Amino acid sequence: MSDQELDFDPDELAMLRQLFRSEAEESLEQVTIRVLAAGSAKPSAEALTEMMRVTHTLKGAAGTVGLGAIVDLSHRLESALAALGRDATPWTATTADQIVEITDGLRGYFAVAGEPAADTLADQIRVQIDQIARPDRRPNSLPPPFVEPPPEPILEPAPHDTPVPEPKAMLRVEPDRIDALMSSAGELLFDRTRIERRVQLLRTLARDLARTRQTLHDSLGDAGVPGRATLVATESELAGQAALLSQTTAALLDEIEALRRTIGELQRGLTRIRMESAKSLMTHAARTLRALRRATGVVVELRTLGEDTEFDKAVAEQLFDPITQLLRNAVAHGVESADERIALGKPANATITIRARQDGNLLVLEITDDGRGIDTATVRDRLIASGQWSQARAQLADDGEILDALLGSGVSVKDDTDELAGRGIGIGLVRQTVSRLGGEVKVSSTPHRGTTFSLRLPLSTALAQAMLFKVGGQVYAIPNVHVVDTTLVDAHVSVTT
């Protein structure tokens, strides 16, 4: 079914479709999350009902923006989920994978909507949906297109006393606008610093004025000073002005402190707007690992911790590729075969654990497998063979240095190459991406127990607190997350290192 023509201004239609795409991708993500949460088992009736509600809403929204193909595909998916919910269609070992492929396919359709490739992709998705609804049906047999049917009940009608959750109110704001506000908050910080310096000058002036008044007061102790009465009056006036200046300076400092607190609240509020939980990253990891299992036949389970940890959405989006690469490496290098694991006294199924946590202003992301670990002796030999290390350098290096060198050397611990790994390039790209975000990557490994990659990077890249210092009259700043320790140095004492 081709897209429909609507009576909208082209710019307005483009805006509506962009809004629809954003909402649709979130809806499809909800379907994926519920499928992945159930593992290989069939989701609960409540989960299936929610998945159908999402696809039903998607169908209606697609119709309002003239995306007829999405209307048809959403309807077919909703009907297939209803059949699964009624047990009319069995849930097989591949059903979950098929649903994830369908939601990924629908996301892909948004990118090519209106292009020749869109019709081909839509036909492929129809076949996948048909295989879920009727596994015994031949794949090349397509059901008729959707033509505005009456609404179907979702599994079974909900009881009248079942509360309906209130939809969350959402306000969509372009990231550029938030970034502009963050920049304005940063400018306010500089303005506060400039005002604070001027107030300090006033404070110094008040002290100088007080000293001048005191000197004048001491001079008036001699009763024979000509014009003493006039000077006494002047000294009294100076005393009053000095006191007023001191009070004004103190009040200004109080106002500056209040401004500092307000700016801090503004920064924290704007930062929270950009934040999202680690759940989307964990969902991406689950989807990636599911695809790797299907491609390799390796049986590995995913364990996630810290899904509620929040960090900048821009950071999360940059971490998708590194997480994918680390999972690929874990499956290709780290995980043993089931027979090998059993011989070592391990469970037949391997486990990869992803843990997210906050450490001050840093996000810590740890990816751990319980596999064979990294053979540092092999890495040392290959660093020598590639000419990156000399024999002397290799003999002096400990395991920590060897593992650190693995991150940027382009050396692989695998003898052969395949689609997953083998060239040692991927791990270097992980470090490059994390470094670009202002973070670092550390790796630790224990033979026969597994490997952990630890990614430490700022929670947000939009605004960061920094330590200011002056060298040669020039002011510099270092982000606080990179400051380990500070020392006060006497300007008149030379320091050598």
XYZ file of C-alpha atoms in Angstrom:
497
model
C 0.000 0.000 0.000
C 1.509 3.283 -1.075
C 1.522 6.444 1.004
C -1.541 8.630 0.752
C -1.786 12.199 -0.505
C -2.872 14.655 2.190
C -4.097 18.222 2.015
C -1.134 19.659 3.918
C 1.439 22.250 3.085
C 4.678 20.364 2.182
C 6.639 21.960 5.040
C 3.851 21.237 7.479
C 3.590 17.618 6.323
C 7.355 17.178 6.651
C 7.200 18.505 10.205
C 4.268 16.198 11.086
C 6.028 13.154 9.650
C 9.210 13.976 11.537
C 7.196 14.203 14.756
C 5.436 10.948 13.896
C 8.770 9.222 13.248
C 10.117 10.251 16.635
C 7.001 8.980 18.414
C 6.852 5.811 16.308
C 10.447 4.876 17.096
C 9.708 5.238 20.796
C 6.599 3.059 20.400
C 8.498 0.357 18.526
C 11.185 0.469 21.204
C 8.504 -0.355 23.782
C 7.524 -3.431 21.781
C 11.164 -4.506 21.525
C 11.753 -3.994 25.261
C 8.825 -6.223 26.178
C 9.936 -8.972 23.806
C 13.529 -8.870 25.042
C 12.429 -8.798 28.680
C 10.749 -12.198 28.223
C 13.872 -13.768 26.717
C 12.940 -16.790 24.628
C 9.696 -17.277 26.553
C 6.324 -15.939 25.516
C 5.559 -12.502 27.007
C 2.744 -12.279 29.523
C -0.807 -11.492 28.455
C -0.400 -7.992 29.908
C 2.789 -7.438 27.895
C 1.155 -8.655 24.692
C -1.841 -6.410 25.316
C 0.437 -3.412 25.773
C 2.343 -4.301 22.591
C -0.947 -4.433 20.692
C -2.048 -1.127 22.156
C 1.188 0.455 20.959
C 0.836 -0.922 17.424
C -2.828 0.114 17.318
C -1.846 3.676 18.253
C 0.942 3.569 15.675
C -1.577 2.559 13.006
C -3.820 5.524 13.752
C -0.949 8.013 13.899
C 0.440 6.765 10.577
C -2.933 7.345 8.959
C -3.019 10.981 10.032
C 0.263 11.675 8.205
C -0.608 9.644 5.107
C 1.791 6.711 5.595
C -0.467 4.026 4.214
C 2.173 1.304 4.239
C 2.787 1.802 7.969
C -0.988 1.669 8.554
C -1.129 -1.688 6.784
C 1.970 -3.111 8.482
C 0.885 -1.943 11.941
C -2.523 -3.545 11.448
C -0.954 -6.835 10.382
C 1.416 -6.809 13.358
C -1.437 -6.009 15.739
C -3.453 -8.937 14.342
C -0.469 -11.282 14.633
C 0.055 -10.286 18.268
C -3.648 -10.832 18.943
C -3.373 -14.348 17.485
C -0.382 -15.046 19.727
C -2.315 -13.743 22.713
C -5.260 -16.044 22.001
C -2.899 -19.044 21.720
C -4.218 -19.563 18.223
C -0.621 -19.319 17.033
C 2.214 -21.098 18.870
C 5.158 -19.139 20.256
C 8.231 -20.797 18.786
C 11.913 -20.433 19.619
C 12.329 -17.887 16.818
C 9.173 -15.818 17.374
C 10.900 -13.259 19.595
C 13.726 -12.824 17.084
C 11.193 -12.356 14.288
C 9.318 -9.639 16.191
C 12.565 -7.780 16.899
C 13.455 -8.011 13.191
C 10.011 -6.631 12.305
C 10.344 -3.629 14.636
C 13.842 -2.980 13.286
C 12.450 -3.235 9.763
C 9.734 -0.701 10.535
C 12.383 1.689 11.829
C 14.291 1.168 8.631
C 11.188 1.930 6.596
C 11.000 5.422 8.105
C 14.420 6.201 6.610
C 13.414 5.183 3.058
C 9.737 6.195 3.035
C 8.856 7.674 -0.339
C 11.785 6.007 -2.106
C 11.615 2.984 -4.459
C 13.245 0.771 -1.815
C 10.343 1.408 0.569
C 7.917 -0.892 -1.274
C 10.418 -3.760 -1.311
C 11.119 -3.350 2.410
C 7.395 -3.219 3.185
C 6.857 -6.512 1.309
C 9.653 -8.138 3.308
C 8.088 -6.989 6.576
C 4.693 -8.327 5.479
C 6.252 -11.745 4.886
C 7.873 -11.692 8.342
C 4.600 -10.744 10.022
C 2.741 -13.437 8.079
C 5.244 -16.048 9.292
C 4.473 -15.086 12.891
C 0.723 -15.168 12.426
C 0.768 -18.442 10.462
C 4.093 -20.288 10.795
C 2.861 -23.135 8.604
C 2.046 -20.789 5.718
C 4.373 -20.467 2.754
C 6.451 -17.247 2.989
C 5.620 -16.110 -0.529
C 1.905 -16.049 0.186
C 0.957 -12.546 1.207
C -2.308 -11.625 2.967
C -4.564 -9.014 1.412
C -3.774 -5.359 2.103
C -5.409 -3.610 4.981
C -8.578 -1.657 4.182
C -9.883 0.265 7.206
C -11.386 -2.621 9.215
C -13.498 -2.027 12.316
C -11.456 -1.870 15.525
C -10.636 -5.298 16.957
C -10.720 -6.053 20.680
C -7.313 -6.333 22.330
C -7.151 -9.945 23.536
C -10.144 -9.680 25.844
C -12.064 -6.580 26.918
C -10.597 -5.097 30.069
C -12.902 -5.006 33.109
C -14.627 -1.683 33.657
C -12.930 -1.257 37.008
C -9.446 -1.624 35.540
C -7.757 1.756 35.853
C -6.367 3.177 32.656
C -2.922 4.742 33.166
C -2.807 8.429 32.409
C -0.534 9.234 29.474
C 2.522 11.194 30.390
C 2.546 14.771 29.216
C 5.523 15.366 26.970
C 7.005 18.476 25.461
C 9.366 17.971 22.542
C 12.150 20.512 22.293
C 14.889 20.562 19.690
C 18.308 19.779 21.233
C 19.761 22.971 19.739
C 17.408 25.045 21.873
C 18.482 23.259 25.027
C 22.129 23.699 24.026
C 21.510 27.426 23.550
C 20.065 27.641 27.067
C 23.040 25.719 28.425
C 25.374 28.200 26.745
C 23.403 31.079 28.271
C 23.762 29.479 31.699
C 27.495 29.270 31.102
C 27.589 32.967 30.168
C 25.776 33.737 33.426
C 28.602 32.001 35.276
C 31.166 34.254 33.619
C 29.003 37.309 34.376
C 28.816 36.269 38.024
C 32.579 35.901 38.168
C 33.088 39.367 36.669
C 30.625 40.925 39.134
C 32.320 39.096 41.998
C 35.684 40.565 41.009
C 34.245 44.082 40.954
C 32.720 43.544 44.367
C 36.105 42.450 45.640
C 37.502 45.733 44.321
C 34.787 47.585 46.246
C 35.705 45.587 49.313
C 39.331 46.622 48.955
C 38.250 50.221 48.458
C 36.159 50.051 51.629
C 39.158 48.790 53.599
C 41.398 51.534 52.172
C 38.796 54.138 53.008
C 38.553 52.812 56.549
C 42.326 53.023 56.966
C 42.365 56.580 55.606
C 39.632 57.571 58.050
C 41.543 55.984 60.919
C 44.712 57.858 59.967
C 42.734 61.082 59.876
C 41.135 60.248 63.213
C 44.534 59.632 64.802
C 45.823 62.935 63.422
C 42.966 64.808 65.059
C 44.187 63.817 68.475
C 46.308 66.967 68.503
C 43.983 69.747 69.660
C 46.209 72.376 68.055
C 45.579 71.231 64.491
C 44.220 74.160 62.452
C 40.628 73.685 61.238
C 40.168 70.756 63.575
C 36.398 71.130 63.743
C 36.097 70.884 59.955
C 38.368 67.867 59.842
C 36.374 66.146 62.592
C 33.213 66.631 60.534
C 35.002 65.264 57.451
C 36.284 62.282 59.412
C 32.795 61.537 60.652
C 31.424 61.669 57.112
C 34.173 59.332 55.910
C 33.305 56.931 58.707
C 29.690 56.876 57.582
C 30.616 56.355 53.913
C 33.066 53.577 54.780
C 30.406 51.803 56.837
C 27.835 52.187 54.048
C 30.309 50.903 51.470
C 31.080 47.872 53.657
C 27.374 47.127 54.110
C 26.719 47.482 50.378
C 29.622 45.191 49.574
C 28.347 42.568 52.031
C 24.845 42.789 50.525
C 26.247 42.406 47.015
C 28.178 39.323 48.090
C 24.955 37.847 49.474
C 23.212 38.574 46.161
C 26.079 36.967 44.256
C 25.769 33.862 46.399
C 22.022 33.728 45.693
C 22.801 34.138 41.965
C 25.308 31.300 42.192
C 22.662 28.997 43.688
C 20.115 30.013 41.039
C 22.573 29.409 38.204
C 23.432 26.041 39.718
C 19.768 25.060 39.824
C 19.338 26.226 36.220
C 22.315 24.163 35.099
C 21.131 21.069 36.927
C 17.607 21.499 35.547
C 18.806 21.888 31.967
C 21.127 18.923 32.386
C 18.250 16.758 33.643
C 16.256 17.658 30.525
C 19.002 16.080 28.428
C 19.212 12.993 30.608
C 17.789 9.562 29.896
C 18.150 6.268 31.699
C 20.553 3.552 30.649
C 17.575 1.383 29.689
C 17.816 2.321 25.993
C 21.493 1.368 25.975
C 20.693 -1.951 27.687
C 17.917 -2.630 25.173
C 20.338 -1.989 22.324
C 22.788 -4.415 23.944
C 20.087 -7.080 24.301
C 19.068 -6.676 20.664
C 22.708 -6.848 19.536
C 23.458 -9.948 21.599
C 20.318 -11.666 20.335
C 21.497 -11.078 16.751
C 24.987 -12.395 17.626
C 23.511 -15.538 19.153
C 21.484 -16.127 16.040
C 24.481 -15.550 13.752
C 27.025 -17.640 15.674
C 25.003 -20.219 17.584
C 26.881 -19.266 20.757
C 24.655 -19.548 23.811
C 25.243 -16.475 25.981
C 22.949 -14.677 28.380
C 22.858 -10.956 29.128
C 22.627 -9.562 32.647
C 22.040 -5.832 33.113
C 22.479 -3.725 36.243
C 21.860 -0.035 36.846
C 19.231 0.548 34.154
C 17.957 3.576 36.112
C 21.332 5.349 35.884
C 20.795 8.604 34.019
C 23.189 10.392 31.685
C 23.152 12.686 28.675
C 21.194 11.275 25.738
C 23.898 12.557 23.378
C 26.430 10.448 25.293
C 24.145 7.395 25.128
C 23.819 7.676 21.360
C 27.606 7.812 20.980
C 27.989 4.641 23.061
C 25.842 2.380 20.873
C 28.721 1.488 18.535
C 31.292 0.857 21.329
C 28.833 -1.408 23.146
C 28.181 -3.321 19.920
C 31.919 -3.747 19.338
C 32.600 -4.945 22.896
C 29.771 -7.479 22.677
C 31.088 -8.744 19.339
C 34.551 -9.130 20.851
C 33.177 -10.946 23.890
C 31.358 -13.454 21.699
C 34.285 -13.839 19.254
C 37.168 -13.886 21.753
C 35.944 -14.354 25.273
C 33.184 -16.940 25.340
C 34.195 -20.612 25.256
C 32.152 -23.392 23.703
C 29.639 -25.174 25.925
C 31.814 -28.311 26.086
C 34.895 -26.307 27.032
C 32.991 -24.457 29.751
C 31.632 -27.669 31.246
C 35.136 -29.174 31.264
C 36.306 -26.123 33.236
C 33.480 -26.502 35.742
C 31.563 -23.499 34.388
C 27.872 -23.313 33.445
C 27.309 -24.310 29.828
C 25.732 -20.931 29.091
C 28.086 -17.962 29.189
C 27.038 -14.658 30.762
C 27.826 -11.094 29.756
C 27.054 -8.466 32.379
C 26.603 -4.778 31.639
C 26.550 -2.492 34.652
C 25.933 1.263 34.621
C 26.567 3.464 37.650
C 27.323 7.040 38.556
C 30.585 8.024 40.219
C 30.388 11.737 41.032
C 30.120 13.541 37.695
C 31.198 10.432 35.808
C 29.299 7.616 34.145
C 30.923 4.233 34.672
C 29.915 1.506 32.238
C 31.344 -1.967 32.777
C 31.023 -4.826 30.272
C 32.096 -8.156 31.782
C 32.155 -11.649 30.336
C 32.848 -14.854 32.251
C 34.875 -16.363 29.427
C 38.462 -17.457 28.921
C 40.094 -14.091 29.584
C 42.860 -12.431 27.559
C 46.148 -14.246 27.088
C 48.615 -11.444 27.817
C 51.562 -13.585 26.678
C 50.004 -13.844 23.207
C 49.381 -10.102 23.118
C 53.006 -9.447 24.138
C 54.334 -11.693 21.374
C 52.141 -10.008 18.751
C 53.162 -6.530 19.890
C 56.766 -7.606 19.333
C 55.989 -9.296 16.009
C 54.213 -6.178 14.732
C 57.214 -4.036 15.611
C 55.304 -1.869 18.069
C 57.330 -3.090 21.055
C 60.949 -4.088 21.378
C 61.975 -7.235 23.245
C 63.294 -5.091 26.098
C 60.107 -3.065 26.328
C 57.994 -6.221 26.335
C 60.025 -7.851 29.104
C 59.582 -4.845 31.383
C 55.815 -4.539 30.806
C 53.358 -5.960 33.305
C 49.930 -7.388 32.444
C 48.208 -4.029 33.014
C 50.448 -2.288 30.488
C 49.928 -5.081 27.957
C 46.153 -4.896 28.282
C 46.282 -1.123 27.945
C 48.396 -1.455 24.795
C 45.784 -3.809 23.357
C 43.284 -0.922 23.272
C 45.211 1.067 20.691
C 47.641 -1.264 19.000
C 45.489 -2.791 16.278
C 46.679 -6.195 17.503
C 44.194 -9.059 17.799
C 44.391 -12.110 20.061
C 42.535 -14.146 17.444
C 44.462 -16.191 14.895
C 41.928 -15.826 12.087
C 39.544 -13.112 10.976
C 35.829 -13.343 10.370
C 32.822 -11.050 10.248
C 32.855 -10.590 14.013
C 36.471 -9.854 14.870
C 40.102 -10.640 14.235
C 41.846 -7.460 13.095
C 42.130 -5.616 16.423
C 40.679 -2.436 14.947
C 37.342 -2.414 16.775
C 38.789 -2.044 20.273
C 40.822 0.945 19.103
C 37.647 2.564 17.824
C 36.052 2.045 21.239
C 38.866 3.983 22.882
C 38.706 6.730 20.233
C 34.975 7.233 20.733
C 35.207 7.308 24.523
C 38.212 9.657 24.395
C 36.295 12.007 22.099
C 33.620 12.174 24.800
C 36.255 13.107 27.395
C 36.503 9.653 28.943
C 38.844 6.708 29.225
C 38.751 2.930 28.785
C 40.370 0.436 31.140
C 40.529 -3.317 30.755
C 41.179 -6.052 33.296
C 41.269 -9.788 32.693
C 41.772 -13.015 34.608
C 42.563 -16.288 32.806
C 39.552 -18.654 32.691
C 37.419 -16.170 34.645
C 36.729 -13.434 32.129
C 37.395 -9.867 31.036
C 35.985 -6.495 32.058
C 36.049 -3.331 29.974
C 35.382 -0.239 32.073
C 34.296 2.962 30.337
C 34.507 6.131 32.446
C 33.226 9.342 30.891
C 31.358 12.534 31.829
C 27.627 12.205 32.491
C 27.041 15.116 30.139
C 29.102 16.786 27.440
C 26.906 19.896 27.244
C 28.125 21.689 30.359
C 30.894 20.791 32.776
C 32.312 22.353 35.910
C 35.960 23.328 35.575
C 38.854 24.494 37.700
C 40.286 27.844 36.614
C 43.979 28.663 36.965
C 46.311 31.333 35.635
C 49.677 30.845 33.962
C 51.675 33.794 32.624
C 48.684 36.077 32.952
C 46.464 33.752 30.878
C 43.456 32.005 32.488
C 42.936 28.312 31.663
C 40.289 25.761 32.645
C 40.431 22.018 33.281
C 37.199 19.976 33.642
C 36.791 18.892 37.248
C 36.430 15.244 36.229
C 40.086 15.298 35.131
C 41.419 16.985 38.296
C 42.913 14.410 40.680
C 44.553 16.728 43.233
C 45.459 20.386 43.710
C 48.265 22.082 45.615
C 48.711 25.719 46.630
C 52.108 26.989 45.504
C 53.834 30.128 46.785
C 54.338 32.472 43.848
C 57.807 33.359 45.158
C 59.003 29.761 45.410
C 60.387 28.068 42.311
C 59.141 24.540 41.706
C 61.070 21.966 39.710
C 59.855 18.587 38.541
